[in-house]
mmCIF file of N, CA and C in Angstrom:
data_model
loop_
_atom_site.group_PDB
_atom_site.id
_atom_site.type_symbol
_atom_site.label_atom_id
_atom_site.label_comp_id
_atom_site.label_asym_id
_atom_site.label_seq_id
_atom_site.Cartn_x
_atom_site.Cartn_y
_atom_site.Cartn_z
ATOM 1 N N UNK A 1 0.839 -1.168 0.000
ATOM 2 C CA UNK A 1 0.000 0.000 0.000
ATOM 3 C C UNK A 1 0.887 1.234 0.000
ATOM 4 N N UNK A 2 0.663 2.130 -0.933
ATOM 5 C CA UNK A 2 1.454 3.342 -1.056
ATOM 6 C C UNK A 2 0.752 4.487 -0.329
ATOM 7 N N UNK A 3 1.450 5.116 0.607
ATOM 8 C CA UNK A 3 0.899 6.256 1.321
ATOM 9 C C UNK A 3 1.218 7.528 0.554
ATOM 10 N N UNK A 4 0.246 8.396 0.447
ATOM 11 C CA UNK A 4 0.426 9.659 -0.248
ATOM 12 C C UNK A 4 0.201 10.783 0.735
ATOM 13 N N UNK A 5 1.164 11.698 0.792
ATOM 14 C CA UNK A 5 1.048 12.842 1.699
ATOM 15 C C UNK A 5 0.072 13.852 1.108
ATOM 16 N N UNK A 6 -0.827 14.399 1.922
ATOM 17 C CA UNK A 6 -1.785 15.381 1.411
ATOM 18 C C UNK A 6 -1.081 16.685 1.048
ATOM 19 N N UNK A 7 -1.670 17.477 0.171
ATOM 20 C CA UNK A 7 -1.070 18.762 -0.189
ATOM 21 C C UNK A 7 -0.872 19.647 1.034
ATOM 22 N N UNK A 8 0.183 20.478 0.975
ATOM 23 C CA UNK A 8 0.511 21.361 2.085
ATOM 24 C C UNK A 8 -0.331 22.616 2.111
ATOM 25 N N UNK A 9 -0.896 22.985 0.991
ATOM 26 C CA UNK A 9 -1.586 24.274 0.938
ATOM 27 C C UNK A 9 -2.974 24.166 1.538
ATOM 28 N N UNK A 10 -3.431 25.291 2.066
ATOM 29 C CA UNK A 10 -4.754 25.311 2.667
ATOM 30 C C UNK A 10 -5.719 26.150 1.862
ATOM 31 N N UNK A 11 -5.227 26.823 0.843
ATOM 32 C CA UNK A 11 -6.070 27.715 0.060
ATOM 33 C C UNK A 11 -5.797 27.528 -1.425
ATOM 34 N N UNK A 12 -6.863 27.464 -2.247
ATOM 35 C CA UNK A 12 -6.637 27.298 -3.681
ATOM 36 C C UNK A 12 -6.007 28.531 -4.325
ATOM 37 N N UNK A 13 -5.932 29.639 -3.605
ATOM 38 C CA UNK A 13 -5.348 30.846 -4.182
ATOM 39 C C UNK A 13 -3.854 30.966 -3.889
ATOM 40 N N UNK A 14 -3.246 29.902 -3.368
ATOM 41 C CA UNK A 14 -1.821 29.913 -3.078
ATOM 42 C C UNK A 14 -1.033 30.008 -4.378
ATOM 43 N N UNK A 15 -0.083 30.932 -4.423
ATOM 44 C CA UNK A 15 0.755 31.126 -5.608
ATOM 45 C C UNK A 15 2.046 30.342 -5.440
ATOM 46 N N UNK A 16 2.441 29.629 -6.481
ATOM 47 C CA UNK A 16 3.696 28.888 -6.471
ATOM 48 C C UNK A 16 4.549 29.407 -7.626
ATOM 49 N N UNK A 17 5.780 29.793 -7.305
ATOM 50 C CA UNK A 17 6.714 30.259 -8.326
ATOM 51 C C UNK A 17 7.563 29.095 -8.795
ATOM 52 N N UNK A 18 7.775 29.017 -10.108
ATOM 53 C CA UNK A 18 8.611 27.979 -10.708
ATOM 54 C C UNK A 18 9.641 28.678 -11.584
ATOM 55 N N UNK A 19 10.881 28.242 -11.483
ATOM 56 C CA UNK A 19 11.953 28.807 -12.304
ATOM 57 C C UNK A 19 13.250 28.072 -12.042
ATOM 58 N N UNK A 20 14.322 28.567 -12.645
ATOM 59 C CA UNK A 20 15.643 27.942 -12.471
ATOM 60 C C UNK A 20 16.490 28.752 -11.505
ATOM 61 N N UNK A 21 17.314 28.042 -10.748
ATOM 62 C CA UNK A 21 18.263 28.729 -9.888
ATOM 63 C C UNK A 21 19.563 28.949 -10.662
ATOM 64 N N UNK A 22 20.567 29.526 -10.026
ATOM 65 C CA UNK A 22 21.809 29.863 -10.740
ATOM 66 C C UNK A 22 22.590 28.628 -11.176
ATOM 67 N N UNK A 23 22.281 27.457 -10.605
ATOM 68 C CA UNK A 23 22.931 26.212 -10.998
ATOM 69 C C UNK A 23 22.179 25.472 -12.102
ATOM 70 N N UNK A 24 21.046 26.050 -12.535
ATOM 71 C CA UNK A 24 20.266 25.421 -13.592
ATOM 72 C C UNK A 24 19.230 24.428 -13.111
ATOM 73 N N UNK A 25 19.133 24.237 -11.797
ATOM 74 C CA UNK A 25 18.119 23.335 -11.254
ATOM 75 C C UNK A 25 16.767 24.040 -11.273
ATOM 76 N N UNK A 26 15.707 23.257 -11.385
ATOM 77 C CA UNK A 26 14.358 23.815 -11.342
ATOM 78 C C UNK A 26 13.903 23.926 -9.897
ATOM 79 N N UNK A 27 13.282 25.060 -9.582
ATOM 80 C CA UNK A 27 12.802 25.365 -8.237
ATOM 81 C C UNK A 27 11.297 25.586 -8.294
ATOM 82 N N UNK A 28 10.593 25.054 -7.329
ATOM 83 C CA UNK A 28 9.178 25.370 -7.120
ATOM 84 C C UNK A 28 9.074 25.830 -5.679
ATOM 85 N N UNK A 29 8.486 27.013 -5.461
ATOM 86 C CA UNK A 29 8.386 27.542 -4.108
ATOM 87 C C UNK A 29 7.095 28.316 -3.933
ATOM 88 N N UNK A 30 6.373 28.013 -2.864
ATOM 89 C CA UNK A 30 5.165 28.746 -2.510
ATOM 90 C C UNK A 30 5.570 30.162 -2.134
ATOM 91 N N UNK A 31 4.739 31.127 -2.455
ATOM 92 C CA UNK A 31 5.089 32.542 -2.307
ATOM 93 C C UNK A 31 5.537 32.941 -0.908
ATOM 94 N N UNK A 32 5.039 32.291 0.118
ATOM 95 C CA UNK A 32 5.416 32.623 1.488
ATOM 96 C C UNK A 32 6.455 31.664 2.066
ATOM 97 N N UNK A 33 6.954 30.757 1.246
ATOM 98 C CA UNK A 33 7.968 29.822 1.708
ATOM 99 C C UNK A 33 7.437 28.666 2.527
ATOM 100 N N UNK A 34 6.134 28.394 2.437
ATOM 101 C CA UNK A 34 5.545 27.292 3.200
ATOM 102 C C UNK A 34 6.016 25.934 2.703
ATOM 103 N N UNK A 35 6.271 25.815 1.414
ATOM 104 C CA UNK A 35 6.773 24.572 0.846
ATOM 105 C C UNK A 35 7.518 24.881 -0.437
ATOM 106 N N UNK A 36 8.343 23.948 -0.840
ATOM 107 C CA UNK A 36 9.107 24.118 -2.070
ATOM 108 C C UNK A 36 10.086 22.982 -2.237
ATOM 109 N N UNK A 37 10.784 22.983 -3.374
ATOM 110 C CA UNK A 37 11.749 21.932 -3.625
ATOM 111 C C UNK A 37 12.578 22.203 -4.855
ATOM 112 N N UNK A 38 13.628 21.386 -5.031
ATOM 113 C CA UNK A 38 14.502 21.435 -6.195
ATOM 114 C C UNK A 38 14.189 20.235 -7.079
ATOM 115 N N UNK A 39 14.234 20.443 -8.390
ATOM 116 C CA UNK A 39 13.845 19.397 -9.340
ATOM 117 C C UNK A 39 14.799 19.373 -10.523
ATOM 118 N N UNK A 40 14.908 18.225 -11.171
ATOM 119 C CA UNK A 40 15.798 18.093 -12.323
ATOM 120 C C UNK A 40 15.138 18.535 -13.622
ATOM 121 N N UNK A 41 13.804 18.665 -13.608
ATOM 122 C CA UNK A 41 13.122 19.093 -14.833
ATOM 123 C C UNK A 41 11.975 20.052 -14.509
ATOM 124 N N UNK A 42 11.630 20.831 -15.507
ATOM 125 C CA UNK A 42 10.499 21.752 -15.374
ATOM 126 C C UNK A 42 9.217 20.965 -15.120
ATOM 127 N N UNK A 43 9.045 19.864 -15.835
ATOM 128 C CA UNK A 43 7.837 19.052 -15.699
ATOM 129 C C UNK A 43 7.647 18.569 -14.260
ATOM 130 N N UNK A 44 8.726 18.133 -13.616
ATOM 131 C CA UNK A 44 8.625 17.666 -12.234
ATOM 132 C C UNK A 44 8.323 18.812 -11.274
ATOM 133 N N UNK A 45 8.908 19.986 -11.523
ATOM 134 C CA UNK A 45 8.640 21.154 -10.666
ATOM 135 C C UNK A 45 7.173 21.566 -10.767
ATOM 136 N N UNK A 46 6.647 21.581 -11.978
ATOM 137 C CA UNK A 46 5.249 21.963 -12.192
ATOM 138 C C UNK A 46 4.314 20.902 -11.606
ATOM 139 N N UNK A 47 4.656 19.634 -11.772
ATOM 140 C CA UNK A 47 3.834 18.547 -11.212
ATOM 141 C C UNK A 47 3.747 18.691 -9.686
ATOM 142 N N UNK A 48 4.876 18.963 -9.044
ATOM 143 C CA UNK A 48 4.906 19.164 -7.598
ATOM 144 C C UNK A 48 4.065 20.380 -7.206
ATOM 145 N N UNK A 49 4.245 21.485 -7.931
ATOM 146 C CA UNK A 49 3.499 22.717 -7.624
ATOM 147 C C UNK A 49 1.994 22.484 -7.739
ATOM 148 N N UNK A 50 1.573 21.778 -8.772
ATOM 149 C CA UNK A 50 0.141 21.485 -8.953
ATOM 150 C C UNK A 50 -0.389 20.607 -7.827
ATOM 151 N N UNK A 51 0.380 19.620 -7.434
ATOM 152 C CA UNK A 51 -0.049 18.741 -6.343
ATOM 153 C C UNK A 51 -0.208 19.540 -5.056
ATOM 154 N N UNK A 52 0.788 20.355 -4.762
ATOM 155 C CA UNK A 52 0.777 21.108 -3.501
ATOM 156 C C UNK A 52 -0.284 22.205 -3.460
ATOM 157 N N UNK A 53 -0.634 22.781 -4.612
ATOM 158 C CA UNK A 53 -1.608 23.884 -4.576
ATOM 159 C C UNK A 53 -3.025 23.424 -4.910
ATOM 160 N N UNK A 54 -3.267 22.137 -4.859
ATOM 161 C CA UNK A 54 -4.620 21.633 -5.053
ATOM 162 C C UNK A 54 -5.054 21.581 -6.509
ATOM 163 N N UNK A 55 -4.106 21.352 -7.417
ATOM 164 C CA UNK A 55 -4.398 21.213 -8.860
ATOM 165 C C UNK A 55 -4.958 22.486 -9.485
ATOM 166 N N UNK A 56 -4.422 23.631 -9.093
ATOM 167 C CA UNK A 56 -4.837 24.916 -9.661
ATOM 168 C C UNK A 56 -3.704 25.477 -10.521
ATOM 169 N N UNK A 57 -3.636 25.089 -11.812
ATOM 170 C CA UNK A 57 -2.522 25.527 -12.656
ATOM 171 C C UNK A 57 -2.467 27.038 -12.854
ATOM 172 N N UNK A 58 -3.574 27.723 -12.677
ATOM 173 C CA UNK A 58 -3.600 29.175 -12.849
ATOM 174 C C UNK A 58 -2.864 29.924 -11.755
ATOM 175 N N UNK A 59 -2.506 29.227 -10.679
ATOM 176 C CA UNK A 59 -1.787 29.882 -9.586
ATOM 177 C C UNK A 59 -0.302 29.538 -9.591
ATOM 178 N N UNK A 60 0.180 28.961 -10.683
ATOM 179 C CA UNK A 60 1.603 28.666 -10.840
ATOM 180 C C UNK A 60 2.186 29.705 -11.784
ATOM 181 N N UNK A 61 3.212 30.399 -11.316
ATOM 182 C CA UNK A 61 3.836 31.449 -12.117
ATOM 183 C C UNK A 61 5.264 31.051 -12.432
ATOM 184 N N UNK A 62 5.580 30.948 -13.735
ATOM 185 C CA UNK A 62 6.948 30.644 -14.140
ATOM 186 C C UNK A 62 7.705 31.953 -14.278
ATOM 187 N N UNK A 63 8.821 32.037 -13.560
ATOM 188 C CA UNK A 63 9.600 33.261 -13.527
ATOM 189 C C UNK A 63 10.684 33.256 -14.604
ATOM 190 N N UNK A 64 10.870 34.395 -15.298
ATOM 191 C CA UNK A 64 11.925 34.478 -16.305
ATOM 192 C C UNK A 64 13.300 34.724 -15.677
ATOM 193 N N UNK A 65 13.322 35.140 -14.421
ATOM 194 C CA UNK A 65 14.586 35.406 -13.721
ATOM 195 C C UNK A 65 14.926 34.228 -12.819
ATOM 196 N N UNK A 66 16.136 34.238 -12.269
ATOM 197 C CA UNK A 66 16.554 33.175 -11.356
ATOM 198 C C UNK A 66 15.757 33.231 -10.060
ATOM 199 N N UNK A 67 15.531 32.058 -9.502
ATOM 200 C CA UNK A 67 14.849 31.943 -8.215
ATOM 201 C C UNK A 67 15.651 30.950 -7.380
ATOM 202 N N UNK A 68 15.902 31.305 -6.136
ATOM 203 C CA UNK A 68 16.619 30.412 -5.239
ATOM 204 C C UNK A 68 15.645 29.875 -4.196
ATOM 205 N N UNK A 69 15.761 28.605 -3.913
ATOM 206 C CA UNK A 69 14.920 27.983 -2.895
ATOM 207 C C UNK A 69 15.277 28.562 -1.538
ATOM 208 N N UNK A 70 14.294 29.090 -0.838
ATOM 209 C CA UNK A 70 14.508 29.700 0.470
ATOM 210 C C UNK A 70 13.460 29.158 1.430
ATOM 211 N N UNK A 71 13.823 28.140 2.166
ATOM 212 C CA UNK A 71 12.886 27.537 3.109
ATOM 213 C C UNK A 71 12.963 28.209 4.473
ATOM 214 N N UNK A 72 13.750 29.272 4.608
ATOM 215 C CA UNK A 72 13.855 29.993 5.857
ATOM 216 C C UNK A 72 12.848 31.114 5.992
ATOM 217 N N UNK A 73 12.043 31.341 4.934
ATOM 218 C CA UNK A 73 11.046 32.410 4.988
ATOM 219 C C UNK A 73 9.983 32.069 6.015
ATOM 220 N N UNK A 74 9.428 33.087 6.603
ATOM 221 C CA UNK A 74 8.313 32.915 7.528
ATOM 222 C C UNK A 74 7.051 33.421 6.855
ATOM 223 N N UNK A 75 5.939 32.710 7.010
ATOM 224 C CA UNK A 75 4.682 33.201 6.450
ATOM 225 C C UNK A 75 4.314 34.545 7.069
ATOM 226 N N UNK A 76 3.657 35.368 6.283
ATOM 227 C CA UNK A 76 3.213 36.661 6.796
ATOM 228 C C UNK A 76 2.241 36.429 7.945
ATOM 229 N N UNK A 77 2.431 37.165 9.012
ATOM 230 C CA UNK A 77 1.565 37.051 10.179
ATOM 231 C C UNK A 77 0.511 38.135 10.114
ATOM 232 N N UNK A 78 -0.720 37.730 10.298
ATOM 233 C CA UNK A 78 -1.810 38.688 10.325
ATOM 234 C C UNK A 78 -1.946 39.181 11.751
ATOM 235 N N UNK A 79 -1.814 40.462 11.923
ATOM 236 C CA UNK A 79 -1.895 41.051 13.253
ATOM 237 C C UNK A 79 -3.269 41.689 13.396
ATOM 238 N N UNK A 80 -3.970 41.265 14.415
ATOM 239 C CA UNK A 80 -5.283 41.869 14.662
ATOM 240 C C UNK A 80 -5.105 43.070 15.588
ATOM 241 N N UNK A 81 -5.777 44.119 15.260
ATOM 242 C CA UNK A 81 -5.687 45.327 16.072
ATOM 243 C C UNK A 81 -6.997 45.485 16.830
ATOM 244 N N UNK A 82 -6.872 45.842 18.077
ATOM 245 C CA UNK A 82 -8.052 46.061 18.902
ATOM 246 C C UNK A 82 -8.324 47.547 18.998
ATOM 247 N N UNK A 83 -9.578 47.882 18.951
ATOM 248 C CA UNK A 83 -9.959 49.294 19.108
ATOM 249 C C UNK A 83 -9.787 49.690 20.574
ATOM 250 N N UNK A 84 -9.237 50.850 20.787
ATOM 251 C CA UNK A 84 -8.973 51.285 22.171
ATOM 252 C C UNK A 84 -10.198 51.915 22.782
#
């Protein structure tokens, strides 16, 4: 029996960037750094991005510039303000 990990994204509007790094490897990275990876081909990077974002190809953006995988990013924190 093959176990499959569920997608990491929680929203279908999650944007995933796909492009090459300076070494020529393909990178797929969620806009806030929640998930990402390095791949040997564009097809594998896009396949991963589609799986992780819930099969929404319209939210995958291929970048013409270099992109480096950065898993140290922190998701944006929503700060609630209370009225005084």
